[in-house]
């Protein structure tokens, strides 16, 4: 009776049982003098065309973690931008001076571009050179994808910042949105 509490473990357990049974039947066939390939599976797995059979959990999860970190951190940093200005009174002073709302939002986006760019460089650099995560594909494509994800997080954070009245509401909104996005 299988235990399917965790379906992946159950699948690997079932596969191990099938492989063990096949080895057992081959050994019994050899002892009785029969051709051992007669008792095996008609399917033979050859070496893969791309990749390998060796599963590395770090390589599997690293791409998603890089994107999650750069998106989430840029969204978190940007979510406090307008809220902080509003609470300190700088936003009203800017409106009185004639600054348009689009200019304020654009200034926050431009101001936060350098930290987001440096964050993407650091995350990719640390994951590739310190943790030795294998980068499949060209480095500029990985960098461009991570940068676009970080920019999306930045824009989403600025949008949250314009809608939330306090830092606490902004932080709660980021946590809720991050949970639903990822």
PDB file of C-alpha atoms in Angstrom:
ATOM      1  CA  UNK A   1       0.000   0.000   0.000  1.00  0.00           C
ATOM      2  CA  UNK A   2       1.703   3.219  -1.104  1.00  0.00           C
ATOM      3  CA  UNK A   3       1.945   6.310   1.076  1.00  0.00           C
ATOM      4  CA  UNK A   4       1.124   9.255  -1.194  1.00  0.00           C
ATOM      5  CA  UNK A   5       1.437  11.922   1.478  1.00  0.00           C
ATOM      6  CA  UNK A   6       4.177  13.494  -0.584  1.00  0.00           C
ATOM      7  CA  UNK A   7       3.662  12.586  -4.224  1.00  0.00           C
ATOM      8  CA  UNK A   8       7.274  13.196  -5.299  1.00  0.00           C
ATOM      9  CA  UNK A   9       8.630  10.859  -2.618  1.00  0.00           C
ATOM     10  CA  UNK A  10       6.013   8.276  -3.554  1.00  0.00           C
ATOM     11  CA  UNK A  11       7.028   8.497  -7.209  1.00  0.00           C
ATOM     12  CA  UNK A  12      10.716   7.994  -6.413  1.00  0.00           C
ATOM     13  CA  UNK A  13       9.909   5.152  -4.025  1.00  0.00           C
ATOM     14  CA  UNK A  14       7.824   3.437  -6.711  1.00  0.00           C
ATOM     15  CA  UNK A  15      10.643   3.896  -9.237  1.00  0.00           C
ATOM     16  CA  UNK A  16      13.192   2.437  -6.805  1.00  0.00           C
ATOM     17  CA  UNK A  17      10.947  -0.592  -6.249  1.00  0.00           C
ATOM     18  CA  UNK A  18      10.543  -1.163  -9.997  1.00  0.00           C
ATOM     19  CA  UNK A  19      14.319  -0.862 -10.558  1.00  0.00           C
ATOM     20  CA  UNK A  20      15.050  -3.267  -7.678  1.00  0.00           C
ATOM     21  CA  UNK A  21      12.529  -5.785  -9.029  1.00  0.00           C
ATOM     22  CA  UNK A  22      14.082  -5.586 -12.490  1.00  0.00           C
ATOM     23  CA  UNK A  23      17.571  -6.209 -11.075  1.00  0.00           C
ATOM     24  CA  UNK A  24      16.233  -9.157  -9.056  1.00  0.00           C
ATOM     25  CA  UNK A  25      14.543 -10.742 -12.091  1.00  0.00           C
ATOM     26  CA  UNK A  26      17.712 -10.336 -14.179  1.00  0.00           C
ATOM     27  CA  UNK A  27      19.808 -12.023 -11.499  1.00  0.00           C
ATOM     28  CA  UNK A  28      17.356 -14.926 -11.226  1.00  0.00           C
ATOM     29  CA  UNK A  29      17.353 -15.238 -15.038  1.00  0.00           C
ATOM     30  CA  UNK A  30      21.163 -15.347 -15.134  1.00  0.00           C
ATOM     31  CA  UNK A  31      21.241 -17.995 -12.400  1.00  0.00           C
ATOM     32  CA  UNK A  32      18.806 -20.138 -14.417  1.00  0.00           C
ATOM     33  CA  UNK A  33      20.929 -19.707 -17.573  1.00  0.00           C
ATOM     34  CA  UNK A  34      18.708 -17.389 -19.564  1.00  0.00           C
ATOM     35  CA  UNK A  35      19.745 -14.248 -21.456  1.00  0.00           C
ATOM     36  CA  UNK A  36      19.542 -11.380 -18.884  1.00  0.00           C
ATOM     37  CA  UNK A  37      18.389  -8.830 -21.462  1.00  0.00           C
ATOM     38  CA  UNK A  38      15.243 -10.929 -21.967  1.00  0.00           C
ATOM     39  CA  UNK A  39      14.088 -10.037 -18.448  1.00  0.00           C
ATOM     40  CA  UNK A  40      14.848  -6.336 -18.670  1.00  0.00           C
ATOM     41  CA  UNK A  41      12.748  -3.484 -19.874  1.00  0.00           C
ATOM     42  CA  UNK A  42      12.456  -3.046 -23.650  1.00  0.00           C
ATOM     43  CA  UNK A  43      13.248   0.635 -23.167  1.00  0.00           C
ATOM     44  CA  UNK A  44      16.870   1.678 -22.817  1.00  0.00           C
ATOM     45  CA  UNK A  45      17.688   5.204 -21.721  1.00  0.00           C
ATOM     46  CA  UNK A  46      20.577   6.678 -23.644  1.00  0.00           C
ATOM     47  CA  UNK A  47      22.592   9.728 -22.542  1.00  0.00           C
ATOM     48  CA  UNK A  48      20.491  12.892 -22.829  1.00  0.00           C
ATOM     49  CA  UNK A  49      20.972  15.286 -25.711  1.00  0.00           C
ATOM     50  CA  UNK A  50      21.024  18.317 -23.389  1.00  0.00           C
ATOM     51  CA  UNK A  51      21.674  18.296 -19.662  1.00  0.00           C
ATOM     52  CA  UNK A  52      22.217  15.232 -17.516  1.00  0.00           C
ATOM     53  CA  UNK A  53      20.339  12.758 -15.371  1.00  0.00           C
ATOM     54  CA  UNK A  54      22.000  14.168 -12.254  1.00  0.00           C
ATOM     55  CA  UNK A  55      19.496  16.459 -10.542  1.00  0.00           C
ATOM     56  CA  UNK A  56      21.028  19.384  -8.681  1.00  0.00           C
ATOM     57  CA  UNK A  57      18.518  21.189  -6.501  1.00  0.00           C
ATOM     58  CA  UNK A  58      20.625  24.370  -6.403  1.00  0.00           C
ATOM     59  CA  UNK A  59      20.715  24.701 -10.179  1.00  0.00           C
ATOM     60  CA  UNK A  60      16.999  24.008 -10.367  1.00  0.00           C
ATOM     61  CA  UNK A  61      16.016  26.660  -7.807  1.00  0.00           C
ATOM     62  CA  UNK A  62      18.691  29.315  -8.390  1.00  0.00           C
ATOM     63  CA  UNK A  63      16.974  31.068 -11.307  1.00  0.00           C
ATOM     64  CA  UNK A  64      13.719  31.508  -9.412  1.00  0.00           C
ATOM     65  CA  UNK A  65      15.524  32.656  -6.288  1.00  0.00           C
ATOM     66  CA  UNK A  66      17.543  35.270  -8.191  1.00  0.00           C
ATOM     67  CA  UNK A  67      14.384  36.663  -9.769  1.00  0.00           C
ATOM     68  CA  UNK A  68      12.511  36.580  -6.449  1.00  0.00           C
ATOM     69  CA  UNK A  69      15.279  38.408  -4.607  1.00  0.00           C
ATOM     70  CA  UNK A  70      15.790  41.176  -7.160  1.00  0.00           C
ATOM     71  CA  UNK A  71      12.049  41.668  -7.676  1.00  0.00           C
ATOM     72  CA  UNK A  72      11.094  41.532  -4.016  1.00  0.00           C
ATOM     73  CA  UNK A  73      13.887  43.734  -2.709  1.00  0.00           C
ATOM     74  CA  UNK A  74      13.396  46.434  -5.335  1.00  0.00           C
ATOM     75  CA  UNK A  75       9.647  46.376  -4.689  1.00  0.00           C
ATOM     76  CA  UNK A  76      10.263  46.698  -0.945  1.00  0.00           C
ATOM     77  CA  UNK A  77      12.702  49.589  -1.282  1.00  0.00           C
ATOM     78  CA  UNK A  78      10.505  51.475  -3.742  1.00  0.00           C
ATOM     79  CA  UNK A  79       7.367  50.959  -1.681  1.00  0.00           C
ATOM     80  CA  UNK A  80       8.591  53.415   0.953  1.00  0.00           C
ATOM     81  CA  UNK A  81       9.640  56.193  -1.470  1.00  0.00           C
ATOM     82  CA  UNK A  82       6.513  58.360  -1.769  1.00  0.00           C
ATOM     83  CA  UNK A  83       5.158  57.334   1.647  1.00  0.00           C
ATOM     84  CA  UNK A  84       8.250  58.728   3.355  1.00  0.00           C
ATOM     85  CA  UNK A  85       8.010  61.999   1.426  1.00  0.00           C
ATOM     86  CA  UNK A  86       4.314  62.322   2.241  1.00  0.00           C
ATOM     87  CA  UNK A  87       4.840  61.719   5.961  1.00  0.00           C
ATOM     88  CA  UNK A  88       7.727  64.186   6.189  1.00  0.00           C
ATOM     89  CA  UNK A  89       5.829  66.892   4.301  1.00  0.00           C
ATOM     90  CA  UNK A  90       8.154  67.041   1.304  1.00  0.00           C
ATOM     91  CA  UNK A  91       5.434  65.947  -1.102  1.00  0.00           C
ATOM     92  CA  UNK A  92       3.170  68.891  -0.311  1.00  0.00           C
ATOM     93  CA  UNK A  93       6.100  71.303  -0.590  1.00  0.00           C
ATOM     94  CA  UNK A  94       6.865  69.903  -4.024  1.00  0.00           C
ATOM     95  CA  UNK A  95       3.252  70.345  -5.143  1.00  0.00           C
ATOM     96  CA  UNK A  96       3.229  73.929  -3.849  1.00  0.00           C
ATOM     97  CA  UNK A  97       6.442  74.610  -5.762  1.00  0.00           C
ATOM     98  CA  UNK A  98       4.768  73.451  -8.990  1.00  0.00           C
ATOM     99  CA  UNK A  99       6.194  69.977  -9.378  1.00  0.00           C
ATOM    100  CA  UNK A 100       3.829  67.656 -11.243  1.00  0.00           C
ATOM    101  CA  UNK A 101       2.952  64.186  -9.857  1.00  0.00           C
ATOM    102  CA  UNK A 102       4.462  62.464 -12.904  1.00  0.00           C
ATOM    103  CA  UNK A 103       7.738  64.298 -12.299  1.00  0.00           C
ATOM    104  CA  UNK A 104       7.824  63.145  -8.675  1.00  0.00           C
ATOM    105  CA  UNK A 105       7.221  59.526  -9.641  1.00  0.00           C
ATOM    106  CA  UNK A 106       9.793  59.720 -12.452  1.00  0.00           C
ATOM    107  CA  UNK A 107      12.342  61.244 -10.083  1.00  0.00           C
ATOM    108  CA  UNK A 108      11.872  58.362  -7.651  1.00  0.00           C
ATOM    109  CA  UNK A 109      12.258  55.817 -10.437  1.00  0.00           C
ATOM    110  CA  UNK A 110      15.438  57.467 -11.743  1.00  0.00           C
ATOM    111  CA  UNK A 111      16.801  57.864  -8.199  1.00  0.00           C
ATOM    112  CA  UNK A 112      16.275  54.156  -7.451  1.00  0.00           C
ATOM    113  CA  UNK A 113      17.705  52.862 -10.756  1.00  0.00           C
ATOM    114  CA  UNK A 114      21.319  52.819  -9.527  1.00  0.00           C
ATOM    115  CA  UNK A 115      20.590  50.781  -6.363  1.00  0.00           C
ATOM    116  CA  UNK A 116      18.487  48.348  -8.404  1.00  0.00           C
ATOM    117  CA  UNK A 117      21.248  48.000 -11.004  1.00  0.00           C
ATOM    118  CA  UNK A 118      23.876  47.393  -8.340  1.00  0.00           C
ATOM    119  CA  UNK A 119      21.598  44.889  -6.605  1.00  0.00           C
ATOM    120  CA  UNK A 120      21.191  42.873  -9.808  1.00  0.00           C
ATOM    121  CA  UNK A 121      24.951  42.879 -10.389  1.00  0.00           C
ATOM    122  CA  UNK A 122      25.647  41.769  -6.811  1.00  0.00           C
ATOM    123  CA  UNK A 123      23.018  39.014  -6.792  1.00  0.00           C
ATOM    124  CA  UNK A 124      24.168  37.525 -10.095  1.00  0.00           C
ATOM    125  CA  UNK A 125      27.825  37.919  -9.150  1.00  0.00           C
ATOM    126  CA  UNK A 126      27.453  36.295  -5.743  1.00  0.00           C
ATOM    127  CA  UNK A 127      25.338  33.447  -7.073  1.00  0.00           C
ATOM    128  CA  UNK A 128      27.664  32.747 -10.004  1.00  0.00           C
ATOM    129  CA  UNK A 129      31.079  33.240  -8.425  1.00  0.00           C
ATOM    130  CA  UNK A 130      30.603  32.622  -4.703  1.00  0.00           C
ATOM    131  CA  UNK A 131      27.932  29.912  -4.716  1.00  0.00           C
ATOM    132  CA  UNK A 132      29.187  28.491  -8.052  1.00  0.00           C
ATOM    133  CA  UNK A 133      25.730  28.347  -9.624  1.00  0.00           C
ATOM    134  CA  UNK A 134      26.055  27.321 -13.264  1.00  0.00           C
ATOM    135  CA  UNK A 135      24.612  29.938 -15.611  1.00  0.00           C
ATOM    136  CA  UNK A 136      23.037  28.302 -18.631  1.00  0.00           C
ATOM    137  CA  UNK A 137      22.923  30.718 -21.530  1.00  0.00           C
ATOM    138  CA  UNK A 138      24.669  33.984 -22.104  1.00  0.00           C
ATOM    139  CA  UNK A 139      25.449  36.229 -19.156  1.00  0.00           C
ATOM    140  CA  UNK A 140      23.915  39.316 -20.759  1.00  0.00           C
ATOM    141  CA  UNK A 141      20.589  37.501 -21.177  1.00  0.00           C
ATOM    142  CA  UNK A 142      20.552  36.477 -17.525  1.00  0.00           C
ATOM    143  CA  UNK A 143      21.459  40.031 -16.523  1.00  0.00           C
ATOM    144  CA  UNK A 144      18.785  41.541 -18.794  1.00  0.00           C
ATOM    145  CA  UNK A 145      16.067  39.236 -17.475  1.00  0.00           C
ATOM    146  CA  UNK A 146      17.013  39.906 -13.850  1.00  0.00           C
ATOM    147  CA  UNK A 147      17.183  43.662 -14.506  1.00  0.00           C
ATOM    148  CA  UNK A 148      13.763  43.685 -16.161  1.00  0.00           C
ATOM    149  CA  UNK A 149      12.305  41.778 -13.228  1.00  0.00           C
ATOM    150  CA  UNK A 150      13.911  44.221 -10.790  1.00  0.00           C
ATOM    151  CA  UNK A 151      12.553  47.184 -12.775  1.00  0.00           C
ATOM    152  CA  UNK A 152       9.099  45.651 -12.670  1.00  0.00           C
ATOM    153  CA  UNK A 153       9.430  45.306  -8.912  1.00  0.00           C
ATOM    154  CA  UNK A 154      10.591  48.913  -8.712  1.00  0.00           C
ATOM    155  CA  UNK A 155       7.604  50.196 -10.665  1.00  0.00           C
ATOM    156  CA  UNK A 156       5.229  48.032  -8.680  1.00  0.00           C
ATOM    157  CA  UNK A 157       6.756  49.315  -5.426  1.00  0.00           C
ATOM    158  CA  UNK A 158       6.371  52.936  -6.489  1.00  0.00           C
ATOM    159  CA  UNK A 159       2.741  52.219  -7.385  1.00  0.00           C
ATOM    160  CA  UNK A 160       2.174  50.715  -3.933  1.00  0.00           C
ATOM    161  CA  UNK A 161       3.909  53.703  -2.377  1.00  0.00           C
ATOM    162  CA  UNK A 162       1.558  56.157  -4.053  1.00  0.00           C
ATOM    163  CA  UNK A 163      -1.526  54.258  -2.889  1.00  0.00           C
ATOM    164  CA  UNK A 164      -0.630  53.508   0.751  1.00  0.00           C
ATOM    165  CA  UNK A 165      -0.895  56.231   3.416  1.00  0.00           C
ATOM    166  CA  UNK A 166       1.672  54.855   5.916  1.00  0.00           C
ATOM    167  CA  UNK A 167       4.828  52.739   5.987  1.00  0.00           C
ATOM    168  CA  UNK A 168       3.028  49.925   7.763  1.00  0.00           C
ATOM    169  CA  UNK A 169       0.292  49.778   5.128  1.00  0.00           C
ATOM    170  CA  UNK A 170       2.952  49.848   2.428  1.00  0.00           C
ATOM    171  CA  UNK A 171       4.879  47.002   4.038  1.00  0.00           C
ATOM    172  CA  UNK A 172       1.734  44.900   4.494  1.00  0.00           C
ATOM    173  CA  UNK A 173       0.778  45.541   0.861  1.00  0.00           C
ATOM    174  CA  UNK A 174       4.211  44.457  -0.339  1.00  0.00           C
ATOM    175  CA  UNK A 175       4.065  41.255   1.704  1.00  0.00           C
ATOM    176  CA  UNK A 176       0.566  40.438   0.453  1.00  0.00           C
ATOM    177  CA  UNK A 177       1.435  41.212  -3.166  1.00  0.00           C
ATOM    178  CA  UNK A 178       4.686  39.267  -2.957  1.00  0.00           C
ATOM    179  CA  UNK A 179       2.794  36.273  -1.620  1.00  0.00           C
ATOM    180  CA  UNK A 180       0.307  36.349  -4.499  1.00  0.00           C
ATOM    181  CA  UNK A 181       2.920  37.024  -7.183  1.00  0.00           C
ATOM    182  CA  UNK A 182       5.284  34.265  -6.140  1.00  0.00           C
TER     183      UNK A 182
END
